[in-house]
Short mmCIF file of C-alpha atoms and ligand atoms in Angstrom, two decimals:
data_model
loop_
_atom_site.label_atom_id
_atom_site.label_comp_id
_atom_site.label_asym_id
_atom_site.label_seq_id
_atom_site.Cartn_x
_atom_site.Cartn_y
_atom_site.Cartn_z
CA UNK A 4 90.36 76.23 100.75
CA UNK A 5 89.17 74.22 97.96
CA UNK A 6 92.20 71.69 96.99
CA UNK A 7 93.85 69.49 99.28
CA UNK A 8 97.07 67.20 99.22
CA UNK A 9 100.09 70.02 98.38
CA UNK A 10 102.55 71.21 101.18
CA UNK A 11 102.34 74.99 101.03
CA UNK A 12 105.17 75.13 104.06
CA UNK A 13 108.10 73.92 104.64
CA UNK A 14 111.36 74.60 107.29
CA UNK A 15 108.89 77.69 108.44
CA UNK A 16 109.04 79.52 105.23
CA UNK A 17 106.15 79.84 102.49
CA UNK A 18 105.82 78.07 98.90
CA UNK A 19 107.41 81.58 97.68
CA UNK A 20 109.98 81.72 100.67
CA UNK A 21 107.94 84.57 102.76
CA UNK A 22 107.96 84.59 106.35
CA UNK A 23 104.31 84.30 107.87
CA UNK A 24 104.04 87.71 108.35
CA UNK A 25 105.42 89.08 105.31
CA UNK A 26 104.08 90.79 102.49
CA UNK A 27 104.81 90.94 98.60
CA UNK A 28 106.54 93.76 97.10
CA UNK A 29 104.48 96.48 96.49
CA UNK A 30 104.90 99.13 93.47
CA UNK A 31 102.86 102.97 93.69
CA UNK A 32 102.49 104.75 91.44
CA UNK A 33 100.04 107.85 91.27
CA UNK A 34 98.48 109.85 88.07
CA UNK A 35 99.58 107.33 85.43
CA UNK A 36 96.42 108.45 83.17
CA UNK A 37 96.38 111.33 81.52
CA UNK A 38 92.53 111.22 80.89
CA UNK A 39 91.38 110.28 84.45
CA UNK A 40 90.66 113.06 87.41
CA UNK A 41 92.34 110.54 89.52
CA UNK A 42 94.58 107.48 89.14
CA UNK A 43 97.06 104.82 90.11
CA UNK A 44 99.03 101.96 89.48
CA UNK A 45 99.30 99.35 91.81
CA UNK A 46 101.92 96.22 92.01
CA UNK A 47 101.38 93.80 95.26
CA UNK A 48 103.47 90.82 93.88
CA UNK A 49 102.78 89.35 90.34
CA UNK A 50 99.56 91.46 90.86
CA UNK A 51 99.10 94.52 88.36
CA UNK A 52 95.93 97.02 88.92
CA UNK A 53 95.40 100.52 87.54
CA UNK A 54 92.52 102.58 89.04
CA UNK A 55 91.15 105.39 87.28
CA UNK A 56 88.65 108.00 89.16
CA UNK A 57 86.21 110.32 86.87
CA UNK A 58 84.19 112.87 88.48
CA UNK A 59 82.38 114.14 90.52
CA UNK A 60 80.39 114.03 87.49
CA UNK A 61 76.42 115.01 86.58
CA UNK A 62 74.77 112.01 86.85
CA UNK A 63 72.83 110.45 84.21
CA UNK A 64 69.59 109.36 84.62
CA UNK A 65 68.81 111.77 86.85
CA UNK A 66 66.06 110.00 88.95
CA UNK A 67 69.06 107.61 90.23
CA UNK A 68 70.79 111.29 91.41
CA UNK A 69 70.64 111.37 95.02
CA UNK A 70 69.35 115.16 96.35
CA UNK A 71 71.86 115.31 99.25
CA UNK A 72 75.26 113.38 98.43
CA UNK A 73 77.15 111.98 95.41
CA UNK A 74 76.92 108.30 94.63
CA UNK A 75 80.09 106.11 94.03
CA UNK A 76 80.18 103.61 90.65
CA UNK A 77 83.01 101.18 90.99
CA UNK A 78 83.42 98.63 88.64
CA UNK A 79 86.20 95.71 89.34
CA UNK A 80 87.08 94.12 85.91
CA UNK A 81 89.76 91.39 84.93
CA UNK A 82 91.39 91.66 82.14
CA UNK A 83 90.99 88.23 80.09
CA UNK A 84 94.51 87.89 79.61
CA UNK A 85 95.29 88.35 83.68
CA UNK A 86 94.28 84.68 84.85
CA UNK A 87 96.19 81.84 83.71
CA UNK A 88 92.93 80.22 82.15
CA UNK A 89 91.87 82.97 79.66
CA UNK A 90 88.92 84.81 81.62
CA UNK A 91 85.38 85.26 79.12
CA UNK A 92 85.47 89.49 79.16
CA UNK A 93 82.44 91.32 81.15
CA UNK A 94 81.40 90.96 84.27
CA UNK A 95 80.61 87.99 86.00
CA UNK A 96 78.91 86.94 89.36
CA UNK A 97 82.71 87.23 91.65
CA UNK A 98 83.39 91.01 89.18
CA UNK A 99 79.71 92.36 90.48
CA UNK A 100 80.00 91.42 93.96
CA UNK A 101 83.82 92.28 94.40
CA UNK A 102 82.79 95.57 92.83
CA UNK A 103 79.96 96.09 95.55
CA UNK A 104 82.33 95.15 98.76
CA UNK A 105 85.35 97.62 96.95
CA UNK A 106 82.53 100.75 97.06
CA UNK A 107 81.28 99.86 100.36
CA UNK A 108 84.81 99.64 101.80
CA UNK A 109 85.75 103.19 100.23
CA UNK A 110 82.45 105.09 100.68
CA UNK A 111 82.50 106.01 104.28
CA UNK A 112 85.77 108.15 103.79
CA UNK A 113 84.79 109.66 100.96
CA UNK A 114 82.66 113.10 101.94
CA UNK A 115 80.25 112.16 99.01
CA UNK A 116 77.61 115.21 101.03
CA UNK A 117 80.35 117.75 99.17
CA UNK A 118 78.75 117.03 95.47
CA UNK A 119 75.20 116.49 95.23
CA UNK A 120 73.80 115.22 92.47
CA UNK A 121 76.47 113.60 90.75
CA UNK A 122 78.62 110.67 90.59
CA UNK A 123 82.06 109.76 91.30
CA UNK A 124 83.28 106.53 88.72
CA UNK A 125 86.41 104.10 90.05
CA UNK A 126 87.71 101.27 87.50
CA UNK A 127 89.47 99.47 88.78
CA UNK A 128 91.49 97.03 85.82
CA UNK A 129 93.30 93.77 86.93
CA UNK A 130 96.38 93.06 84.39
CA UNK A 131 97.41 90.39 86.10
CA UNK A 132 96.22 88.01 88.60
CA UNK A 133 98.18 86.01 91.87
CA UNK A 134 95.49 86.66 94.54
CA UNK A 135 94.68 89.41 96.26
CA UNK A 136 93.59 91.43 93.33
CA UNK A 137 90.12 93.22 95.34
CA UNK A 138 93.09 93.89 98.42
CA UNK A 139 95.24 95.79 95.33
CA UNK A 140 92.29 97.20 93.76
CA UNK A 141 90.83 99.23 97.11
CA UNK A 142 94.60 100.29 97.23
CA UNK A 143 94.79 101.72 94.28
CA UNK A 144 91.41 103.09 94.40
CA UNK A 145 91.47 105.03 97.52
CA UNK A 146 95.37 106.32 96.34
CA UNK A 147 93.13 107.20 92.66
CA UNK A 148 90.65 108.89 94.89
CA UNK A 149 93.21 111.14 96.48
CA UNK A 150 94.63 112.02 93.69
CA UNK A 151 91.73 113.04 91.82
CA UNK A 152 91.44 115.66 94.71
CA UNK A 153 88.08 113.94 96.27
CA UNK A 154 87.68 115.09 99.72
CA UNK A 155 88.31 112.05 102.09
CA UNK A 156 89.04 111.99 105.55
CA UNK A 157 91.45 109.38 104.90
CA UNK A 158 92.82 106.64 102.64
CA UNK A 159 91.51 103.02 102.91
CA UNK A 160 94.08 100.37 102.93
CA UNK A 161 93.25 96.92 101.80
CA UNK A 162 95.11 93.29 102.63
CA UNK A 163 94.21 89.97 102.50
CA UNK A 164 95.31 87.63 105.78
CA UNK A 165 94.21 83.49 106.13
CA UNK A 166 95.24 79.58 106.98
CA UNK A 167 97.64 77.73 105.21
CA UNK A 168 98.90 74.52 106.14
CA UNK A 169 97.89 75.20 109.69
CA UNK A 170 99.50 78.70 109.96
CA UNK A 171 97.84 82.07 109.85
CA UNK A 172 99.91 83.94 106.61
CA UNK A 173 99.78 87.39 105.62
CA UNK A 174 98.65 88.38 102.24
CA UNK A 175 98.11 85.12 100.56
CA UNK A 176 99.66 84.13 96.60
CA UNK A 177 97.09 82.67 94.26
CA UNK A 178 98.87 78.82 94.95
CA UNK A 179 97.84 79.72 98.67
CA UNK A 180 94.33 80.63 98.17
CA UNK A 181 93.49 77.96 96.48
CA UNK A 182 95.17 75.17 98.44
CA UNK A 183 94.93 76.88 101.94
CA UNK A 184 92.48 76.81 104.45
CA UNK A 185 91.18 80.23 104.72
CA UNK A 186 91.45 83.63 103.03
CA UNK A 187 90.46 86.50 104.50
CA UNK A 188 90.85 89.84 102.73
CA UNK A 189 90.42 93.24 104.97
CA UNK A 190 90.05 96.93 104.36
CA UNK A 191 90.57 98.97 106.98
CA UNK A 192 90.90 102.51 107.78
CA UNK A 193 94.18 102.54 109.77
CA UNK A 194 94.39 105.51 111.84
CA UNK A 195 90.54 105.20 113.08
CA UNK A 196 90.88 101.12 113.41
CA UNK A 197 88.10 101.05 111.59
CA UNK A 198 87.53 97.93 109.20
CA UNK A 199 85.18 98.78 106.31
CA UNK A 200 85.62 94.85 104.76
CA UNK A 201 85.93 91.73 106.13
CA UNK A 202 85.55 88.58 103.81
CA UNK A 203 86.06 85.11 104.54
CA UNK A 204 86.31 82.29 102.49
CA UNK A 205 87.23 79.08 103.98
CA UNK A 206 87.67 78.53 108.31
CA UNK A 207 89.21 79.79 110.96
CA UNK A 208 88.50 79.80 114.73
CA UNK A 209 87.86 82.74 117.14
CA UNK A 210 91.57 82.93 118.46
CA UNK A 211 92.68 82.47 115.01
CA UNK A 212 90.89 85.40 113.42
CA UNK A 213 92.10 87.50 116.13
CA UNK A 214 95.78 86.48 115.13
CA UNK A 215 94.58 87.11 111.75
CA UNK A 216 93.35 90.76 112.43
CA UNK A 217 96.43 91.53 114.38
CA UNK A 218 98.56 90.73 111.28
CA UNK A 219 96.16 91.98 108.60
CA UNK A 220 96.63 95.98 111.15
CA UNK A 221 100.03 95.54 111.18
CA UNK A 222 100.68 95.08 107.37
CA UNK A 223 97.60 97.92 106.53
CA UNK A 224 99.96 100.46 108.78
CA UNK A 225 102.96 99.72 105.61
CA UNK A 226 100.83 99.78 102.90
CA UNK A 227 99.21 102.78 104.10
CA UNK A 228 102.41 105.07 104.80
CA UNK A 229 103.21 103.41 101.23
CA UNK A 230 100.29 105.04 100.02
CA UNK A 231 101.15 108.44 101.91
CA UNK A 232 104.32 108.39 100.62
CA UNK A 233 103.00 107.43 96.86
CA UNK A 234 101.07 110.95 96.84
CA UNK A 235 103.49 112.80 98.32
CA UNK A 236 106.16 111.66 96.00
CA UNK A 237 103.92 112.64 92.92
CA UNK A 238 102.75 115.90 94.28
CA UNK A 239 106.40 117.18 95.70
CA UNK A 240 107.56 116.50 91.69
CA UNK A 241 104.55 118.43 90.56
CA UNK A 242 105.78 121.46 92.47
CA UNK A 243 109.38 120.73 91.72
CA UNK A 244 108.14 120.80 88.22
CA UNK A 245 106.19 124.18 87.99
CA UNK A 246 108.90 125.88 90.10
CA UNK A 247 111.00 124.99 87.23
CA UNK A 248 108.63 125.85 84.53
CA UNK A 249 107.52 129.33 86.30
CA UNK A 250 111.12 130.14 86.61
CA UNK A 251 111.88 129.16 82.74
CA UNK A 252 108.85 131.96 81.95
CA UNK A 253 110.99 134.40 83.40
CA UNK A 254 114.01 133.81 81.83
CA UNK A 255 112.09 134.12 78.49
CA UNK A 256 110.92 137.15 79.65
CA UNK A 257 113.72 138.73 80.23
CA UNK A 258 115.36 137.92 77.08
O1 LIG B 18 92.00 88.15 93.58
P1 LIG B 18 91.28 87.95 94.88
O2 LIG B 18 92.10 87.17 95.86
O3 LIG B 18 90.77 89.23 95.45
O4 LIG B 18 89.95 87.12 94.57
P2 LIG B 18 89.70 85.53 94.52
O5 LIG B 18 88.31 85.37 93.97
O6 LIG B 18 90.01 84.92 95.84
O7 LIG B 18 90.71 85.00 93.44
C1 LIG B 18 91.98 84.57 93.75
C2 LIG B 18 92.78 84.43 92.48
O8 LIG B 18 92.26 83.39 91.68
C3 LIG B 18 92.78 85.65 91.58
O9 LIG B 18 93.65 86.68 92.01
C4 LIG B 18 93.26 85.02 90.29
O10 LIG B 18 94.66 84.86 90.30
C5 LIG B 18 92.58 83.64 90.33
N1 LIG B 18 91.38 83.66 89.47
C6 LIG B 18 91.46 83.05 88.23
O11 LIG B 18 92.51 82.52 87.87
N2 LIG B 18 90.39 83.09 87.37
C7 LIG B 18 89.24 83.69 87.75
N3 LIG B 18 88.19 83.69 86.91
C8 LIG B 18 89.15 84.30 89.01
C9 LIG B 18 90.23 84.27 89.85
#
């Protein structure tokens, strides 16, 4: 989008050899904090993001409490050692308003009318950066969410699609993003078709935002059976686990 003059394709294959369509390798993991309600790590490539829910929570000052529904906090933040140019810590200008798009893309599955009053706090930390790190973060997130046992009527799953070198390309490296064309990170909520975010940065036409869409649905239905299956995995130990404990207890008892 911004720099011009490097080939980012050549013989049909990507700078990183992907195929157009293909995405990065993506790591779950669910309840890696012991402190949080809710949390997760998430790998998409050389990206590395840990989300960590708190609540629902009393909310302090109470004249920002809303009567009827809980409100969502999410704060994005980069870690200063995540960039390859050290990043000043605190938020910035790109932390406040990727932190604002993240909560609107989550809020409308989360049934926030359950807990009046209160609050419900998503942090969402970037280790490391290649692009794509908001995509990773609502990923993580909505998994955190889950896991923190919010009621949601279903997960959000996040991916960024764009232009490179002429071609539309699925989730975009960092070396693509900033020598592309266009980058266009979605959230979506699969099974409804619903897209909660759309961002563009950079052009496309009509027919090739379509293209774009088409791709970005395809790779949210992965990601978000590899966010199914994340949860599952953790919650199918759990019980494994406290079968095994419960059955322990009664071998002590007997003794
Ligand atoms: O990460 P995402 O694609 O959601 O957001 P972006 O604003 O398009 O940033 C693309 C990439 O640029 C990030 O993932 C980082 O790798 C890099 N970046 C950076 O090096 N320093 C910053 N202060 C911000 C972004």
């Amino acid at each position: 989008m911004k720099k011009k003059g490097v080939q980012l394709i050549k013989d049909g294959r990507r700078i990183d050899g992907r195929a157009f369509d293909e995405l990065r390798p993506i790591r779950i993991e669910v309840g890696v904090l012991k402190r949080a309600d809710g949390s997760c790590y998430f790998e998409l490539g050389e990206n590395k993001v840990i989300a960590a829910v708190y609540g629902p929570r009393e909310l302090h000052p109470r004249h920002i409490q809303d009567a009827k529904r809980a409100i969502i906090q999410y704060r994005y933040n980069m870690a200063p050692f995540s960039v390859d140019e050290r990043k000043r810590p605190g938020p910035d200008r790109r932390s406040i308003e990727i932190s604002k798009v993240s909560r609107e893309a989550l809020e409308p599955v989360i049934m926030t009318e359950f807990y009046p009053r209160t609050t419900i706090d998503v942090f969402v930390e970037v280790l490391q950066s290649d692009a794509g790190t908001r995509t990773a973060g609502i990923n993580a997130a909505s998994v955190a969410l889950a896991d923190a046992g919010i009621p949601m009527r279903d997960l959000v799953t996040s991916v960024a699609v764009g232009k490179v070198d002429g071609e539309i390309v699925l989730d975009l490296n960092a070396y693509e993003d900033n020598y592309g064309e266009a980058d266009m990170p979605i959230a979506m909520i699969v099974r409804k078709n619903k897209i909660t975010m759309m961002q563009m940065d950079g052009k496309m036409t009509k027919d090739e935002i379509k293209k774009a869409l088409k791709l970005a649905k395809k790779a949210c239905e992965k990601i978000y059976q590899l966010q199914r299956e994340a949860l599952i995995a953790k919650y199918s130990e759990e019980i494994e686990r406290e079968e095994q404990s419960d059955e322990q207890s009664a071998q002590w008892l007997k003794v």
